[in-house]
PDB file of C-alpha atoms in Angstrom:
ATOM      1  CA  ASP A 200      -8.014   7.226  12.320  1.00 52.00           C
ATOM      2  CA  THR A 201      -4.308   6.902  11.652  1.00 60.00           C
ATOM      3  CA  GLU A 202      -1.963   7.198  14.613  1.00 91.00           C
ATOM      4  CA  VAL A 203       0.838   8.454  12.404  1.00 96.00           C
ATOM      5  CA  THR A 204       0.672  12.241  12.265  1.00 97.00           C
ATOM      6  CA  GLN A 205       2.296  14.233   9.482  1.00 98.00           C
ATOM      7  CA  THR A 206       2.842  17.973   9.161  1.00 97.00           C
ATOM      8  CA  PRO A 207       2.346  20.051   7.158  1.00 97.00           C
ATOM      9  CA  LYS A 208      -0.534  18.643   5.112  1.00 96.00           C
ATOM     10  CA  HIS A 209       0.331  20.902   2.190  1.00 97.00           C
ATOM     11  CA  LEU A 210       3.633  22.564   1.286  1.00 97.00           C
ATOM     12  CA  VAL A 211       4.558  24.740  -1.661  1.00 96.00           C
ATOM     13  CA  MET A 212       8.251  25.506  -2.031  1.00 95.00           C
ATOM     14  CA  GLY A 213      10.579  27.059  -4.554  1.00 93.00           C
ATOM     15  CA  MET A 214      13.520  25.204  -6.003  1.00 93.00           C
ATOM     16  CA  THR A 215      15.969  27.152  -3.851  1.00 92.00           C
ATOM     17  CA  ASN A 216      14.065  26.756  -0.587  1.00 92.00           C
ATOM     18  CA  LYS A 217      14.876  24.530   2.375  1.00 96.00           C
ATOM     19  CA  LYS A 218      11.915  22.960   4.129  1.00 97.00           C
ATOM     20  CA  SER A 219      11.152  19.935   6.291  1.00 97.00           C
ATOM     21  CA  LEU A 220       8.363  17.400   6.559  1.00 98.00           C
ATOM     22  CA  LYS A 221       7.638  16.027  10.028  1.00 98.00           C
ATOM     23  CA  CYS A 222       6.143  12.754  11.230  1.00 98.00           C
ATOM     24  CA  GLU A 223       5.240  11.518  14.691  1.00 98.00           C
ATOM     25  CA  GLN A 224       3.894   8.243  16.061  1.00 97.00           C
ATOM     26  CA  HIS A 225       3.115   7.195  19.615  1.00 90.00           C
ATOM     27  CA  MET A 226       2.461   3.505  19.077  1.00 92.00           C
ATOM     28  CA  GLY A 227       5.881   2.482  20.380  1.00 92.00           C
ATOM     29  CA  HIS A 228       6.932   1.371  16.910  1.00 93.00           C
ATOM     30  CA  ARG A 229      10.656   1.036  16.254  1.00 92.00           C
ATOM     31  CA  ALA A 230      10.598   1.132  12.445  1.00 93.00           C
ATOM     32  CA  MET A 231       9.655   4.268  10.521  1.00 94.00           C
ATOM     33  CA  TYR A 232       9.467   4.842   6.795  1.00 95.00           C
ATOM     34  CA  TRP A 233       9.255   7.551   4.148  1.00 97.00           C
ATOM     35  CA  TYR A 234       7.384   6.789   0.937  1.00 97.00           C
ATOM     36  CA  LYS A 235       6.784   8.952  -2.132  1.00 98.00           C
ATOM     37  CA  GLN A 236       3.552   8.620  -4.101  1.00 98.00           C
ATOM     38  CA  LYS A 237       2.851  10.139  -7.493  1.00 96.00           C
ATOM     39  CA  ALA A 238      -0.675  10.461  -8.850  1.00 93.00           C
ATOM     40  CA  LYS A 239      -2.331   7.161  -9.798  1.00 90.00           C
ATOM     41  CA  LYS A 240       0.720   5.170  -8.672  1.00 96.00           C
ATOM     42  CA  PRO A 241       1.454   3.006  -5.624  1.00 97.00           C
ATOM     43  CA  PRO A 242       3.715   4.306  -2.851  1.00 97.00           C
ATOM     44  CA  GLU A 243       7.450   3.985  -3.497  1.00 96.00           C
ATOM     45  CA  LEU A 244       9.796   3.319  -0.601  1.00 95.00           C
ATOM     46  CA  MET A 245      12.440   6.001   0.007  1.00 97.00           C
ATOM     47  CA  PHE A 246      13.964   5.390   3.449  1.00 95.00           C
ATOM     48  CA  VAL A 247      13.616   3.026   6.387  1.00 93.00           C
ATOM     49  CA  TYR A 248      14.745   3.681   9.945  1.00 94.00           C
ATOM     50  CA  SER A 249      15.030   0.787  12.339  1.00 91.00           C
ATOM     51  CA  TYR A 250      15.689   1.553  16.009  1.00 92.00           C
ATOM     52  CA  GLU A 251      16.542   5.130  15.006  1.00 94.00           C
ATOM     53  CA  LYS A 252      19.233   4.044  12.555  1.00 94.00           C
ATOM     54  CA  LEU A 253      18.939   4.393   8.795  1.00 94.00           C
ATOM     55  CA  SER A 254      18.676   0.850   7.467  1.00 91.00           C
ATOM     56  CA  ILE A 255      17.474   1.359   3.899  1.00 90.00           C
ATOM     57  CA  ASN A 256      18.052   4.185   1.421  1.00 92.00           C
ATOM     58  CA  GLU A 257      16.464   3.312  -1.910  1.00 92.00           C
ATOM     59  CA  SER A 258      19.022   5.327  -3.900  1.00 93.00           C
ATOM     60  CA  VAL A 259      17.208   8.555  -3.125  1.00 96.00           C
ATOM     61  CA  PRO A 260      18.888  11.789  -4.350  1.00 96.00           C
ATOM     62  CA  SER A 261      20.760  13.704  -1.672  1.00 96.00           C
ATOM     63  CA  ARG A 262      18.378  16.648  -1.951  1.00 96.00           C
ATOM     64  CA  PHE A 263      16.188  14.513   0.326  1.00 98.00           C
ATOM     65  CA  SER A 264      17.749  14.074   3.770  1.00 97.00           C
ATOM     66  CA  PRO A 265      16.022  11.968   6.435  1.00 98.00           C
ATOM     67  CA  GLU A 266      16.499  12.349  10.160  1.00 97.00           C
ATOM     68  CA  CYS A 267      15.221  10.328  13.108  1.00 96.00           C
ATOM     69  CA  PRO A 268      15.709  12.409  16.283  1.00 95.00           C
ATOM     70  CA  ASN A 269      14.106   9.754  18.493  1.00 93.00           C
ATOM     71  CA  SER A 270      11.929   6.680  18.278  1.00 90.00           C
ATOM     72  CA  SER A 271       8.731   8.704  17.849  1.00 95.00           C
ATOM     73  CA  LEU A 272       9.847  11.318  15.353  1.00 97.00           C
ATOM     74  CA  LEU A 273      10.925  11.225  11.721  1.00 98.00           C
ATOM     75  CA  ASN A 274      11.835  14.213   9.583  1.00 98.00           C
ATOM     76  CA  LEU A 275      12.507  14.630   5.886  1.00 98.00           C
ATOM     77  CA  HIS A 276      14.632  17.655   5.035  1.00 98.00           C
ATOM     78  CA  LEU A 277      14.162  19.076   1.559  1.00 97.00           C
ATOM     79  CA  HIS A 278      16.642  21.256  -0.315  1.00 95.00           C
ATOM     80  CA  ALA A 279      17.044  22.279  -3.943  1.00 94.00           C
ATOM     81  CA  LEU A 280      14.122  20.177  -5.105  1.00 95.00           C
ATOM     82  CA  GLN A 281      12.930  19.911  -8.683  1.00 96.00           C
ATOM     83  CA  PRO A 282       9.357  20.282  -9.970  1.00 96.00           C
ATOM     84  CA  GLU A 283       9.271  16.525 -10.636  1.00 96.00           C
ATOM     85  CA  ASP A 284       9.663  15.971  -6.888  1.00 97.00           C
ATOM     86  CA  SER A 285       6.117  17.231  -6.436  1.00 97.00           C
ATOM     87  CA  ALA A 286       4.188  14.330  -4.903  1.00 97.00           C
ATOM     88  CA  LEU A 287       2.449  13.018  -1.808  1.00 98.00           C
ATOM     89  CA  TYR A 288       5.031  12.101   0.831  1.00 98.00           C
ATOM     90  CA  LEU A 289       3.868   9.410   3.206  1.00 98.00           C
ATOM     91  CA  CYS A 290       5.313   8.554   6.578  1.00 97.00           C
ATOM     92  CA  ALA A 291       4.676   5.098   8.002  1.00 95.00           C
ATOM     93  CA  SER A 292       5.623   3.007  10.995  1.00 94.00           C
ATOM     94  CA  SER A 293       5.627  -0.627  12.101  1.00 92.00           C
ATOM     95  CA  ARG A 294       6.477  -2.505  15.272  1.00 89.00           C
ATOM     96  CA  ASP A 295       9.890  -3.345  13.857  1.00 80.00           C
ATOM     97  CA  ARG A 296      11.455  -4.812  10.744  1.00 72.00           C
ATOM     98  CA  GLY A 297      12.705  -7.998  12.287  1.00 62.00           C
ATOM     99  CA  PHE A 298       9.689 -10.111  11.484  1.00 62.00           C
ATOM    100  CA  SER A 299       7.757 -10.276   8.253  1.00 64.00           C
ATOM    101  CA  GLY A 300       4.102  -9.622   8.675  1.00 70.00           C
ATOM    102  CA  ASN A 301       4.461  -6.518  10.783  1.00 81.00           C
ATOM    103  CA  THR A 302       1.633  -4.219   9.809  1.00 88.00           C
ATOM    104  CA  ILE A 303       2.776  -0.941   8.299  1.00 91.00           C
ATOM    105  CA  TYR A 304       0.598   2.026   9.288  1.00 93.00           C
ATOM    106  CA  PHE A 305       0.575   5.087   7.063  1.00 96.00           C
ATOM    107  CA  GLY A 306      -0.029   8.716   7.892  1.00 96.00           C
ATOM    108  CA  GLU A 307      -2.280  10.965   5.817  1.00 96.00           C
ATOM    109  CA  GLY A 308       0.673  12.344   3.913  1.00 97.00           C
ATOM    110  CA  SER A 309       2.138  15.735   3.056  1.00 98.00           C
ATOM    111  CA  TRP A 310       1.290  17.133  -0.359  1.00 97.00           C
ATOM    112  CA  LEU A 311       4.411  18.799  -1.753  1.00 97.00           C
ATOM    113  CA  THR A 312       4.415  21.136  -4.717  1.00 97.00           C
ATOM    114  CA  VAL A 313       7.748  22.426  -6.029  1.00 96.00           C
ATOM    115  CA  VAL A 314       7.491  25.576  -8.130  1.00 95.00           C
TER     116      VAL A 314
ATOM    117  CA  GLY B  65      13.028  -9.072  -6.431  1.00 81.00           C
ATOM    118  CA  GLU B  66       9.316  -9.374  -5.836  1.00 88.00           C
ATOM    119  CA  ASN B  67       6.837  -8.294  -8.516  1.00 93.00           C
ATOM    120  CA  VAL B  68       3.130  -7.855  -7.801  1.00 96.00           C
ATOM    121  CA  GLU B  69       0.554  -7.485 -10.556  1.00 98.00           C
ATOM    122  CA  GLN B  70      -2.963  -6.282  -9.791  1.00 98.00           C
ATOM    123  CA  HIS B  71      -6.129  -6.502 -11.899  1.00 98.00           C
ATOM    124  CA  PRO B  72      -8.313  -4.831 -12.890  1.00 98.00           C
ATOM    125  CA  SER B  73      -6.958  -1.288 -12.847  1.00 97.00           C
ATOM    126  CA  THR B  74     -10.500   0.117 -12.674  1.00 98.00           C
ATOM    127  CA  LEU B  75     -13.708  -1.493 -11.461  1.00 98.00           C
ATOM    128  CA  SER B  76     -17.198  -0.048 -11.575  1.00 98.00           C
ATOM    129  CA  VAL B  77     -19.963  -1.853  -9.682  1.00 98.00           C
ATOM    130  CA  GLN B  78     -23.560  -1.158  -8.758  1.00 98.00           C
ATOM    131  CA  GLU B  79     -24.269  -0.566  -5.100  1.00 98.00           C
ATOM    132  CA  GLY B  80     -25.027  -3.865  -3.408  1.00 97.00           C
ATOM    133  CA  ASP B  81     -23.051  -5.956  -5.883  1.00 98.00           C
ATOM    134  CA  SER B  82     -19.747  -7.683  -5.103  1.00 98.00           C
ATOM    135  CA  ALA B  83     -16.300  -6.531  -6.152  1.00 98.00           C
ATOM    136  CA  VAL B  84     -13.262  -8.757  -6.663  1.00 98.00           C
ATOM    137  CA  ILE B  85      -9.667  -7.610  -7.114  1.00 98.00           C
ATOM    138  CA  LYS B  86      -6.921 -10.088  -7.974  1.00 98.00           C
ATOM    139  CA  CYS B  87      -3.164  -9.958  -7.424  1.00 98.00           C
ATOM    140  CA  THR B  88      -0.339 -12.262  -8.412  1.00 98.00           C
ATOM    141  CA  TYR B  89       3.154 -12.281  -6.936  1.00 96.00           C
ATOM    142  CA  SER B  90       6.418 -13.694  -8.166  1.00 94.00           C
ATOM    143  CA  ASP B  91       8.475 -14.514  -5.066  1.00 92.00           C
ATOM    144  CA  SER B  92       7.428 -17.817  -3.503  1.00 92.00           C
ATOM    145  CA  ALA B  93       9.177 -16.726  -0.267  1.00 90.00           C
ATOM    146  CA  SER B  94       6.668 -13.890   0.273  1.00 92.00           C
ATOM    147  CA  ASN B  95       4.530 -14.679   3.289  1.00 91.00           C
ATOM    148  CA  TYR B  96       2.554 -11.544   4.188  1.00 92.00           C
ATOM    149  CA  PHE B  97      -0.133  -9.981   2.013  1.00 95.00           C
ATOM    150  CA  PRO B  98      -1.878  -6.766   3.159  1.00 96.00           C
ATOM    151  CA  TRP B  99      -4.572  -4.801   1.366  1.00 98.00           C
ATOM    152  CA  TYR B 100      -4.785  -1.028   1.641  1.00 98.00           C
ATOM    153  CA  LYS B 101      -7.631   1.349   0.810  1.00 98.00           C
ATOM    154  CA  GLN B 102      -6.730   4.886  -0.197  1.00 98.00           C
ATOM    155  CA  GLU B 103      -9.444   7.507  -0.353  1.00 96.00           C
ATOM    156  CA  LEU B 104      -8.956  10.707  -2.284  1.00 92.00           C
ATOM    157  CA  GLY B 105      -6.505  13.020  -0.531  1.00 89.00           C
ATOM    158  CA  LYS B 106      -5.677  10.544   2.228  1.00 92.00           C
ATOM    159  CA  GLY B 107      -2.967   8.031   3.085  1.00 95.00           C
ATOM    160  CA  PRO B 108      -3.385   4.269   2.547  1.00 96.00           C
ATOM    161  CA  GLN B 109      -5.290   2.530   5.313  1.00 95.00           C
ATOM    162  CA  LEU B 110      -4.907  -1.182   6.037  1.00 95.00           C
ATOM    163  CA  ILE B 111      -8.237  -2.937   5.605  1.00 97.00           C
ATOM    164  CA  ILE B 112      -7.249  -6.598   5.859  1.00 97.00           C
ATOM    165  CA  ASP B 113      -4.153  -8.771   5.685  1.00 95.00           C
ATOM    166  CA  ILE B 114      -3.343 -12.451   5.406  1.00 94.00           C
ATOM    167  CA  ARG B 115      -0.321 -14.545   6.204  1.00 91.00           C
ATOM    168  CA  SER B 116       0.879 -17.531   4.222  1.00 88.00           C
ATOM    169  CA  ASN B 117      -0.236 -20.077   6.813  1.00 86.00           C
ATOM    170  CA  VAL B 118      -3.887 -19.113   6.233  1.00 85.00           C
ATOM    171  CA  GLY B 119      -5.986 -19.627   3.097  1.00 92.00           C
ATOM    172  CA  GLU B 120      -8.832 -17.232   3.795  1.00 95.00           C
ATOM    173  CA  LYS B 121      -9.695 -14.422   6.172  1.00 95.00           C
ATOM    174  CA  LYS B 122     -12.934 -12.472   6.615  1.00 97.00           C
ATOM    175  CA  ASP B 123     -13.843  -9.220   8.299  1.00 95.00           C
ATOM    176  CA  GLN B 124     -17.497  -8.311   7.901  1.00 96.00           C
ATOM    177  CA  ARG B 125     -18.028  -7.476   4.188  1.00 97.00           C
ATOM    178  CA  ILE B 126     -14.372  -7.958   3.270  1.00 98.00           C
ATOM    179  CA  ALA B 127     -12.560 -11.222   2.646  1.00 98.00           C
ATOM    180  CA  VAL B 128      -9.150 -12.156   1.304  1.00 98.00           C
ATOM    181  CA  THR B 129      -8.154 -15.503  -0.171  1.00 97.00           C
ATOM    182  CA  LEU B 130      -4.636 -16.788  -0.784  1.00 97.00           C
ATOM    183  CA  ASN B 131      -3.492 -19.534  -3.133  1.00 96.00           C
ATOM    184  CA  LYS B 132       0.196 -20.139  -2.397  1.00 94.00           C
ATOM    185  CA  THR B 133       0.596 -22.752  -5.097  1.00 94.00           C
ATOM    186  CA  ALA B 134      -0.625 -20.415  -7.806  1.00 95.00           C
ATOM    187  CA  LYS B 135       0.915 -17.377  -6.087  1.00 96.00           C
ATOM    188  CA  HIS B 136      -2.183 -15.269  -6.191  1.00 96.00           C
ATOM    189  CA  PHE B 137      -4.460 -13.613  -3.675  1.00 97.00           C
ATOM    190  CA  SER B 138      -7.765 -11.807  -4.012  1.00 98.00           C
ATOM    191  CA  LEU B 139      -9.876  -9.218  -2.206  1.00 98.00           C
ATOM    192  CA  HIS B 140     -13.627  -9.732  -2.111  1.00 98.00           C
ATOM    193  CA  ILE B 141     -16.013  -6.957  -1.074  1.00 98.00           C
ATOM    194  CA  THR B 142     -19.653  -7.956  -0.712  1.00 98.00           C
ATOM    195  CA  GLU B 143     -22.728  -5.697  -0.587  1.00 98.00           C
ATOM    196  CA  THR B 144     -20.723  -2.745  -1.850  1.00 98.00           C
ATOM    197  CA  GLN B 145     -21.610   0.739  -0.652  1.00 97.00           C
ATOM    198  CA  PRO B 146     -20.724   4.168  -2.085  1.00 96.00           C
ATOM    199  CA  GLU B 147     -18.180   4.656   0.721  1.00 96.00           C
ATOM    200  CA  ASP B 148     -16.251   1.666  -0.665  1.00 98.00           C
ATOM    201  CA  SER B 149     -15.280   3.880  -3.628  1.00 98.00           C
ATOM    202  CA  ALA B 150     -11.498   4.329  -3.394  1.00 98.00           C
ATOM    203  CA  VAL B 151      -8.192   3.024  -4.764  1.00 98.00           C
ATOM    204  CA  TYR B 152      -7.219  -0.374  -3.401  1.00 98.00           C
ATOM    205  CA  PHE B 153      -3.621  -1.620  -3.309  1.00 98.00           C
ATOM    206  CA  CYS B 154      -2.457  -5.161  -2.697  1.00 98.00           C
ATOM    207  CA  ALA B 155       1.055  -5.788  -1.444  1.00 96.00           C
ATOM    208  CA  ALA B 156       3.422  -8.620  -0.621  1.00 94.00           C
ATOM    209  CA  SER B 157       6.442  -8.958   1.616  1.00 90.00           C
ATOM    210  CA  GLY B 158       8.766 -11.621   2.950  1.00 84.00           C
ATOM    211  CA  ARG B 159      11.986 -11.961   4.854  1.00 77.00           C
ATOM    212  CA  ALA B 160      13.936 -12.815   1.706  1.00 74.00           C
ATOM    213  CA  ALA B 161      13.155  -9.332   0.399  1.00 73.00           C
ATOM    214  CA  GLY B 162      14.074  -7.673   3.677  1.00 74.00           C
ATOM    215  CA  ASN B 163      10.417  -7.491   4.689  1.00 77.00           C
ATOM    216  CA  LYS B 164       9.898  -4.617   2.277  1.00 86.00           C
ATOM    217  CA  LEU B 165       6.381  -4.160   0.932  1.00 91.00           C
ATOM    218  CA  THR B 166       5.988  -4.494  -2.832  1.00 93.00           C
ATOM    219  CA  PHE B 167       2.738  -2.909  -4.008  1.00 96.00           C
ATOM    220  CA  GLY B 168       0.516  -3.787  -6.904  1.00 98.00           C
ATOM    221  CA  GLY B 169      -0.448  -1.032  -9.328  1.00 97.00           C
ATOM    222  CA  GLY B 170      -3.765  -0.283  -7.648  1.00 98.00           C
ATOM    223  CA  THR B 171      -7.449  -0.672  -8.544  1.00 98.00           C
ATOM    224  CA  ARG B 172      -9.783   2.289  -8.688  1.00 98.00           C
ATOM    225  CA  VAL B 173     -13.183   1.107  -7.479  1.00 98.00           C
ATOM    226  CA  LEU B 174     -16.316   3.131  -8.174  1.00 98.00           C
ATOM    227  CA  VAL B 175     -19.547   2.061  -6.517  1.00 98.00           C
ATOM    228  CA  LYS B 176     -22.532   3.581  -8.307  1.00 96.00           C
ATOM    229  CA  PRO B 177     -25.604   4.282  -6.202  1.00 91.00           C
TER     230      PRO B 177
END
């Protein structure tokens, strides 16, 4: 079983709503990630936090806003999304980003539908 | 940047047979190659990984081989079972690319009982 916990598992939101996805890990990892996955496609990297600081933003639109309150928690704030943003959003973590070969562990994901 | 190609995109095998999935990568500096299994409605789960200083690694019915010269690596599943049915993703990463994972396109494996 994954040790990366994501809530909620399913979310339906309107284009004018504000909602948040939450992620938690208790493995002592210092790198946390948000990925987006569309049907029949591999995960696409959105954001990387390293030691609670944003280190990578893959040119993600500002309607997605990440937040890392502490080393165990990662949030993704959603506002004014479009229907094409409907996807599976995956949180992941790894020991750190300093060394290649650090295993990345994924959560079960949050299924987002924008109506 | 890194580019990972994965073949085949779909694979149907009879229970008990072997399944092989192949991936090629473009960046010779990549040095870490994980394989993930994603079941329907779930997140990707790491099933095996290999680093560039090793040519082969086994874990029960699963094995991965790496050919650095040819820049390709393969996943071998022996004695397949219905619960092996899933989408499998290969990936590559290396320090030159900021240790970011680059995924292959995925292989949908169906094990027929």
